[in-house]
PDB file of C-alpha atoms in Angstrom:
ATOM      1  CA  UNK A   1      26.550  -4.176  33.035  1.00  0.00           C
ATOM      2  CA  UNK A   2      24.192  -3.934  30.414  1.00  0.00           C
ATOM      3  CA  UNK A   3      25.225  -1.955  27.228  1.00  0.00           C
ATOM      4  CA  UNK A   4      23.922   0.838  25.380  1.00  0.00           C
ATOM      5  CA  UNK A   5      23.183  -1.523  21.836  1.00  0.00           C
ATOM      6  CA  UNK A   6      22.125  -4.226  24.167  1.00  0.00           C
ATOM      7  CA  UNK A   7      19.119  -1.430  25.589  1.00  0.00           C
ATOM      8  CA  UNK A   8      18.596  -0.329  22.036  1.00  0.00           C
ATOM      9  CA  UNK A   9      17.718  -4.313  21.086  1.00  0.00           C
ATOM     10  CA  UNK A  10      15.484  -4.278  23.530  1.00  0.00           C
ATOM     11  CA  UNK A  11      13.483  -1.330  22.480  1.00  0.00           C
ATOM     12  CA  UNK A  12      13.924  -2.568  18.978  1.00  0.00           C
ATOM     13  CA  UNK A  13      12.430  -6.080  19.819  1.00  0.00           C
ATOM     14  CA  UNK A  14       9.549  -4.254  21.722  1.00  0.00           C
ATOM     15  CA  UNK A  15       8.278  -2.096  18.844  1.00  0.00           C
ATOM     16  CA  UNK A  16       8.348  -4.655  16.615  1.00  0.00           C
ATOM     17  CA  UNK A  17       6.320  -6.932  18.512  1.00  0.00           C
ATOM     18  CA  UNK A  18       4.543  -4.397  19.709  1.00  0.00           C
ATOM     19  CA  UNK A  19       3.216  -4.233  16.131  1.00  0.00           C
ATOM     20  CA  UNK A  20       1.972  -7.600  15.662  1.00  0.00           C
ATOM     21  CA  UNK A  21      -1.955  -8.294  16.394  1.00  0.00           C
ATOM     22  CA  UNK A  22      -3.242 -12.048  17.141  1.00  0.00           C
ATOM     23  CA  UNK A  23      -4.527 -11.803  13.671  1.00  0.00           C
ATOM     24  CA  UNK A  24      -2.710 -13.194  10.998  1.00  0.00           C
ATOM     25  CA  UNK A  25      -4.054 -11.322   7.893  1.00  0.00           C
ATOM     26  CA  UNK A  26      -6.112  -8.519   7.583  1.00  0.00           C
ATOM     27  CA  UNK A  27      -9.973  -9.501   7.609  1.00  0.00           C
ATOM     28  CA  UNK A  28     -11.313 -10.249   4.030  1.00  0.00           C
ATOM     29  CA  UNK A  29     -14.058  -7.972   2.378  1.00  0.00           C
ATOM     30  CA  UNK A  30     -16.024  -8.650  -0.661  1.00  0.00           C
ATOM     31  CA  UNK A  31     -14.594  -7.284  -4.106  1.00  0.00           C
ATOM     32  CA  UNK A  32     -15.621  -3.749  -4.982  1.00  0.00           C
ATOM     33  CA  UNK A  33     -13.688  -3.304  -7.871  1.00  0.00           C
ATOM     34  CA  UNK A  34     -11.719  -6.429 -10.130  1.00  0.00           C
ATOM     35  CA  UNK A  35      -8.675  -6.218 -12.363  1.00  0.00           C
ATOM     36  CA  UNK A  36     -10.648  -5.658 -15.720  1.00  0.00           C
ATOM     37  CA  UNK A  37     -11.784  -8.230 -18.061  1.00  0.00           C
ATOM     38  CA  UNK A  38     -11.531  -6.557 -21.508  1.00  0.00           C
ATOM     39  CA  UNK A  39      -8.679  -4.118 -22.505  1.00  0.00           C
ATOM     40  CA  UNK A  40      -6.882  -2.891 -25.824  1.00  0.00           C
ATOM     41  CA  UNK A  41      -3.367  -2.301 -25.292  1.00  0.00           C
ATOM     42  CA  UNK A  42      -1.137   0.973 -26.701  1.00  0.00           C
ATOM     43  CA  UNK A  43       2.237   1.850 -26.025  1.00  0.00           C
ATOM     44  CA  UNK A  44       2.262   2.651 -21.999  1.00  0.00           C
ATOM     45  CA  UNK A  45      -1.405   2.878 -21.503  1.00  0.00           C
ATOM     46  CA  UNK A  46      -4.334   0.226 -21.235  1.00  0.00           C
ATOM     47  CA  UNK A  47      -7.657   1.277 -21.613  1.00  0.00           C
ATOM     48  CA  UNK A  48     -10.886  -1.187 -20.261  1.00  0.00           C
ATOM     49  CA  UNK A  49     -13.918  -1.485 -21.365  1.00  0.00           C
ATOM     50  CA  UNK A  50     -15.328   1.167 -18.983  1.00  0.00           C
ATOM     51  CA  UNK A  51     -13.465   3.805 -19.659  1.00  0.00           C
ATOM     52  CA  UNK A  52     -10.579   3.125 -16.892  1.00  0.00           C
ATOM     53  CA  UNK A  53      -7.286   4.834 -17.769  1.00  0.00           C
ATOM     54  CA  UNK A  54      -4.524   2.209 -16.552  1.00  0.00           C
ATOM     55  CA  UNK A  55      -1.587   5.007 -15.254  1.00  0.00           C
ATOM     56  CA  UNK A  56       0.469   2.955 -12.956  1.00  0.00           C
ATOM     57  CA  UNK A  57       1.184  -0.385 -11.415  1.00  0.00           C
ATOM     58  CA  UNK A  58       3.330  -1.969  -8.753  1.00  0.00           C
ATOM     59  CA  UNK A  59       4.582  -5.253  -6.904  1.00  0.00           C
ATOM     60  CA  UNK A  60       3.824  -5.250  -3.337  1.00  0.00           C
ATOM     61  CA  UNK A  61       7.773  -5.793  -1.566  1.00  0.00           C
ATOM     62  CA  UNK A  62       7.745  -7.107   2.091  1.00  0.00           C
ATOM     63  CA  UNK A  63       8.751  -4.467   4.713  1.00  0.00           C
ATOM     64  CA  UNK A  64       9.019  -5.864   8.410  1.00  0.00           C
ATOM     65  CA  UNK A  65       6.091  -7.833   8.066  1.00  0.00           C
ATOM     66  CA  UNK A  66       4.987  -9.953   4.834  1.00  0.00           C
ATOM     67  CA  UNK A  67       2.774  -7.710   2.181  1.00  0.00           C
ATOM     68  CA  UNK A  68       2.097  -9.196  -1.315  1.00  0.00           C
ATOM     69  CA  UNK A  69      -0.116  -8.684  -4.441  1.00  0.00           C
ATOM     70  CA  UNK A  70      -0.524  -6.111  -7.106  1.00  0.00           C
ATOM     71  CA  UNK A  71      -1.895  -2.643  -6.672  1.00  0.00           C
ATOM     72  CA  UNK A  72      -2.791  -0.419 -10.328  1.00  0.00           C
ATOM     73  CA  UNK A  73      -3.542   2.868 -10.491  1.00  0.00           C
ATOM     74  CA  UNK A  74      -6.703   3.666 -12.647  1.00  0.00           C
ATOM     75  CA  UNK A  75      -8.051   6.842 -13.795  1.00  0.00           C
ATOM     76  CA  UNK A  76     -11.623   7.620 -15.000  1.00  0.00           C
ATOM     77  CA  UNK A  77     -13.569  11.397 -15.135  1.00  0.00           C
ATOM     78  CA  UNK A  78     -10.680  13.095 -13.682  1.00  0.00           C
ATOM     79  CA  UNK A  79     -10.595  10.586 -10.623  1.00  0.00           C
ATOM     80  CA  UNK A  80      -7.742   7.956  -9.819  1.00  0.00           C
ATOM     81  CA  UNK A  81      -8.113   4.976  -7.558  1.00  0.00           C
ATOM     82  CA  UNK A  82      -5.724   2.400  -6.284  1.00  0.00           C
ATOM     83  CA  UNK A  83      -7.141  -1.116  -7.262  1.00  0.00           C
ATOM     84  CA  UNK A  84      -5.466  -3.911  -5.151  1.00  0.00           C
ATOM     85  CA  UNK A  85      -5.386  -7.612  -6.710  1.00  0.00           C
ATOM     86  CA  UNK A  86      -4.755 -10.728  -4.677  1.00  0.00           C
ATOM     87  CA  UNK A  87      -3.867  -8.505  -1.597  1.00  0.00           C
ATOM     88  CA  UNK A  88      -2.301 -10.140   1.795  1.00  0.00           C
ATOM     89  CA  UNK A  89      -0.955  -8.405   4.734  1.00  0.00           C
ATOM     90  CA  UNK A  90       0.457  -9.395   8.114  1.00  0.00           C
ATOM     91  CA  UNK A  91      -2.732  -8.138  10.538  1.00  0.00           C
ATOM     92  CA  UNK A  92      -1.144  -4.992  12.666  1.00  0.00           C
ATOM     93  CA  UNK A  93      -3.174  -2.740  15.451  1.00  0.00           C
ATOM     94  CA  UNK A  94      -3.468   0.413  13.098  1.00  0.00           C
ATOM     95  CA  UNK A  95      -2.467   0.186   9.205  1.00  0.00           C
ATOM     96  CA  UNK A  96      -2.890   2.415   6.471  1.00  0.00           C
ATOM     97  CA  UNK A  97      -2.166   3.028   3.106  1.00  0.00           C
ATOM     98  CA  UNK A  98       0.262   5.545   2.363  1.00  0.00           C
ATOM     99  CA  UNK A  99       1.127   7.264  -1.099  1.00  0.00           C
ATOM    100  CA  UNK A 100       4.934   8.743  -0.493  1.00  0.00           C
ATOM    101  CA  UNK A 101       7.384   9.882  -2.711  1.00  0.00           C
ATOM    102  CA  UNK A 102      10.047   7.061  -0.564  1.00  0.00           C
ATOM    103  CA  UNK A 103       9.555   4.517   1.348  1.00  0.00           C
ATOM    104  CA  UNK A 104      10.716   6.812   4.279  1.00  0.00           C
ATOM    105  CA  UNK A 105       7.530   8.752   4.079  1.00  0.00           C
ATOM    106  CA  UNK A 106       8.952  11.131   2.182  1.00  0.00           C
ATOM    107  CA  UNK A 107       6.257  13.913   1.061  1.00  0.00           C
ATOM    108  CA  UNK A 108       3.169  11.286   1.572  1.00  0.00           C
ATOM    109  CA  UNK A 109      -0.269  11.396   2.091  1.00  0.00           C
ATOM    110  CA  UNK A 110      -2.297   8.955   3.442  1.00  0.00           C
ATOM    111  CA  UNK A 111      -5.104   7.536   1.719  1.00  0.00           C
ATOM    112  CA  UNK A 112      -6.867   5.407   4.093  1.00  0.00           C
ATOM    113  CA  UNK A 113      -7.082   2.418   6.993  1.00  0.00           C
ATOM    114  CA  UNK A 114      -6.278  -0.512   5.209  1.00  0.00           C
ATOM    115  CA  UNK A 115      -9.445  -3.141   6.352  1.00  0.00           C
ATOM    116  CA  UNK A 116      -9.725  -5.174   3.285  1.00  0.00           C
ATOM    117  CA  UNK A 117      -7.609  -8.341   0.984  1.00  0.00           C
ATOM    118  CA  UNK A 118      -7.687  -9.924  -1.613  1.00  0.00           C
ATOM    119  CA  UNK A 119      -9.386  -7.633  -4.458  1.00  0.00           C
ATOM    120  CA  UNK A 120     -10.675  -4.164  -3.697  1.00  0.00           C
ATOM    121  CA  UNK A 121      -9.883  -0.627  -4.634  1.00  0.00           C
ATOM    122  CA  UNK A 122      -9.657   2.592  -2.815  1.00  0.00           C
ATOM    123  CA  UNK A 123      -9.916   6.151  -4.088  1.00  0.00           C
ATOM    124  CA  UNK A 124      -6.891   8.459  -4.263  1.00  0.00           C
ATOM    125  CA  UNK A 125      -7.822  12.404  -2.536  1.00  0.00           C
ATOM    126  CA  UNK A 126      -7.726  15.040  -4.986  1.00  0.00           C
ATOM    127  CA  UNK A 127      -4.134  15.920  -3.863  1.00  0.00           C
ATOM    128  CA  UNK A 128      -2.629  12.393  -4.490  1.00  0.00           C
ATOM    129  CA  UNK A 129       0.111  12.537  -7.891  1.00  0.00           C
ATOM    130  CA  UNK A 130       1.070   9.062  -8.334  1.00  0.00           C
ATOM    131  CA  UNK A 131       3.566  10.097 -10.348  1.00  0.00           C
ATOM    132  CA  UNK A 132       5.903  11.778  -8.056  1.00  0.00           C
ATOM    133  CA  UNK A 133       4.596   9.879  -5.075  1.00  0.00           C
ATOM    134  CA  UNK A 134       5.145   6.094  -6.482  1.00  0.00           C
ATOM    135  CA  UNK A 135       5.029   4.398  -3.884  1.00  0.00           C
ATOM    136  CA  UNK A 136       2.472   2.616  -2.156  1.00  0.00           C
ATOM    137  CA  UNK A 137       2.806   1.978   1.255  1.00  0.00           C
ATOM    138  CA  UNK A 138       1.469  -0.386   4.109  1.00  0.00           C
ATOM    139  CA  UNK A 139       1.944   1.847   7.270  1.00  0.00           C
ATOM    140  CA  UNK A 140       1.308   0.901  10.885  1.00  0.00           C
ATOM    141  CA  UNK A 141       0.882   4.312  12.322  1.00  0.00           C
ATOM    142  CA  UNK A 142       0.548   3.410  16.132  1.00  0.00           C
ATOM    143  CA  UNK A 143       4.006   2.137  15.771  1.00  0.00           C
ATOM    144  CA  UNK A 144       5.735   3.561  12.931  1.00  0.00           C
ATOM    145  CA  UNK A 145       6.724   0.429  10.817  1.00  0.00           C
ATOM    146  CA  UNK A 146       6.604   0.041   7.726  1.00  0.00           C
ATOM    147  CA  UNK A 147       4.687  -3.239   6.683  1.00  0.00           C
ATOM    148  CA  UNK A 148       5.753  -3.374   2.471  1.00  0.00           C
ATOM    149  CA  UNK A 149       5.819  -1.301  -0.259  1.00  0.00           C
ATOM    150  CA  UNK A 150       4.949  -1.019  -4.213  1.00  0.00           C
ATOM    151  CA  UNK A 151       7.067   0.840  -6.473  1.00  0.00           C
ATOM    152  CA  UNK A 152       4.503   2.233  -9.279  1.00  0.00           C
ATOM    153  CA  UNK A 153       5.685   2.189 -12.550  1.00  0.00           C
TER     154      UNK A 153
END
């Protein structure tokens, strides 16, 4: 007689294979934006040579899957963007990039597919506050695992 935690195992096991692709990263793009080369450093805030507001940064954590790298959040003209350094990620059917409040999705919003590593940046939407919502988070939507997570600070 099969048991009730021996079922819920199974299920368990499925979903979380169920979440694996035959690809073991996600596919590489080119940089669009890199860390910056110049800065001047005051208490809490970096400013580059561009005009980039530094606001926020975070070590990516491993979830169910491995996840690492550094994302920063930058702010210029009124617009933030998440800029993602050395970026890896386990490859998964349908991830995303979350903004939450937890790591339990928690008040999030998502911010878009995640189809790039290594360096590249992607802009917040004009309701993202990366300072309530400090964490970053790889999502795989189709099956509702949660990849790793940054903790902005």
């Amino acid at each position: 007689m099969i048991s009730y935690l021996s079922i819920a195992l199974l299920l368990l096991t499925g979903v979380l294979a169920g979440c694996r692709s035959t690809e073991a990263t996600v596919d590489p793009a080119p940089v669009v934006i890199t860390t910056p080369q110049s800065s001047t450093t005051t208490t809490k805030v970096t400013i580059d040579s561009t005009g980039q507001v530094l606001r926020s940064k975070g070590l990516f954590m491993n979830g169910v899957h491995t996840v690492r790298g550094t994302v920063r959040v930058y702010e210029k003209d009124g617009k933030q963007s998440l800029v993602f350094t050395d970026f890896q990620s386990d490859g998964g059917p349908d991830l995303r990039i979350y903004l939450a409040e937890t790591t339990g999705l928690r008040n999030f919003i998502e911010v878009s597919r995640l189809t790039n590593s290594g360096n590249f940046s992607v802009e917040l939407p004009a309701g993202a506050d990366p300072a309530k919502q400090r964490y970053v988070l790889i999502w795989c939507k189709a099956f509702s695992v949660l990849f790793g997570t940054a903790e902005l600070i």
